[in-house]
mmCIF file of C-alpha atoms in Angstrom:
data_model
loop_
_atom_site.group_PDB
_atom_site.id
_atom_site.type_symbol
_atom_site.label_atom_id
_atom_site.label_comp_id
_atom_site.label_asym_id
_atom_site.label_seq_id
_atom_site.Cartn_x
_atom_site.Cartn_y
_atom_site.Cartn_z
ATOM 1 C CA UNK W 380 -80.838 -64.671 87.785
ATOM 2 C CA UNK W 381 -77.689 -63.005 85.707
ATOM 3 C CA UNK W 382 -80.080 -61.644 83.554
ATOM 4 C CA UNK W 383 -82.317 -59.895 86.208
ATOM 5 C CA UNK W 384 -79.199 -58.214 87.473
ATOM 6 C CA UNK W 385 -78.218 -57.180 84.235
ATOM 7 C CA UNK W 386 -81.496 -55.986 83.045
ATOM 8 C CA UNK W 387 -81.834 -53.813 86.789
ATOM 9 C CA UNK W 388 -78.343 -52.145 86.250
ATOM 10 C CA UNK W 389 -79.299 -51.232 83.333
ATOM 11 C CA UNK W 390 -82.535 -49.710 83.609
ATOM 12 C CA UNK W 391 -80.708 -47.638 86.876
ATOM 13 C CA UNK W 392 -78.180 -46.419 84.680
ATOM 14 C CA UNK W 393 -80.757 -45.437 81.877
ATOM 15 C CA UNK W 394 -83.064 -43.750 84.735
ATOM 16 C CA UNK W 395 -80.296 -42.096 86.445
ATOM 17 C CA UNK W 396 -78.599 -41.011 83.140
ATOM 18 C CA UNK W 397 -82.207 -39.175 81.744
ATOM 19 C CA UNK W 398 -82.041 -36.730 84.713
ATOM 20 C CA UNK W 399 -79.311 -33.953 83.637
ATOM 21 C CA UNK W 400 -81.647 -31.172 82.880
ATOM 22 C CA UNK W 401 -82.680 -28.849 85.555
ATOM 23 C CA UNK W 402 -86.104 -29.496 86.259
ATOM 24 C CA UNK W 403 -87.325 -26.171 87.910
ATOM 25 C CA UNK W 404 -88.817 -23.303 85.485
ATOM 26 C CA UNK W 405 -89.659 -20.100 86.358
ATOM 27 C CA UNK W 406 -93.662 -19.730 86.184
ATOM 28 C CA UNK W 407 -95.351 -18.107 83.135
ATOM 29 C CA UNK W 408 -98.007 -16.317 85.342
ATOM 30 C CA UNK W 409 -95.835 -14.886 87.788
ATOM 31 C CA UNK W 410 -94.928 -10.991 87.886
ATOM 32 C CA UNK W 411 -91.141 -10.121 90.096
ATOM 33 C CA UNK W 412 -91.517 -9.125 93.590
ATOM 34 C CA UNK W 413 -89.353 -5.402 91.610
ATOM 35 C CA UNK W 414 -92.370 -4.932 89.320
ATOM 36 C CA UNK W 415 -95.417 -6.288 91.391
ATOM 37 C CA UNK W 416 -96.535 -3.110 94.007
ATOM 38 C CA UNK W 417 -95.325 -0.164 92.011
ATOM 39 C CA UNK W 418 -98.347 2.416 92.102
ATOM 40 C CA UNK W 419 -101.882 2.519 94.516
ATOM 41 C CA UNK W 420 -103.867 1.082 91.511
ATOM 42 C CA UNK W 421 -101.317 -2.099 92.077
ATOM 43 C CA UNK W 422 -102.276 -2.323 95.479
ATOM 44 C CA UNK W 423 -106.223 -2.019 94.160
ATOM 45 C CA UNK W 424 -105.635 -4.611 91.486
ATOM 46 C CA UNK W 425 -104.311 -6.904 93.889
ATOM 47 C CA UNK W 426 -107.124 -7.147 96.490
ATOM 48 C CA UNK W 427 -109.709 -7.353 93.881
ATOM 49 C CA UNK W 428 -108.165 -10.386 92.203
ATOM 50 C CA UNK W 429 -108.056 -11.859 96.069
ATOM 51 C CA UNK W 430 -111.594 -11.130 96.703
ATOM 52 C CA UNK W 431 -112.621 -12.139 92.913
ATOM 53 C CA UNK W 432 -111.020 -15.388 94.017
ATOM 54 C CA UNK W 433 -114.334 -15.382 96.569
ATOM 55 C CA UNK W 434 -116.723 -15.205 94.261
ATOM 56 C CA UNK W 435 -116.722 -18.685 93.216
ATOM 57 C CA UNK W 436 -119.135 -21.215 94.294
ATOM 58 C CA UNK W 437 -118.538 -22.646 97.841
ATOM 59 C CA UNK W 438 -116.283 -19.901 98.636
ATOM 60 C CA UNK W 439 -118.215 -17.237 100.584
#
């Protein structure tokens, strides 16, 4: 029964000891809200890639 205890502590301190990097990332596909919506052919782009998003099967 020692053993179970000792074998639990451990693998909490191992567990809680492998989390020290921050885990959130910045996405890859994203563009900043500064550089999204600059000119009108943004604003174009941007609703065709929402209605190209329609044009797969099941969608519309």
């Amino acid at each position: 029964m020692k053993k179970r205890y000792m074998y639990a502590l451990l693998t909490l301190l191992l567990a809680a000891g492998a989390c020290t990097k921050e885990l959130t990332q910045d996405p890859f596909n994203a563009i900043p809200t500064d550089q999204a919506f600059k000119t009108p052919d943004d604003f174009t782009n941007a609703v065709r890639g929402a209605y190209r998003a329609l044009l797969g099967p099941g969608y519309y």
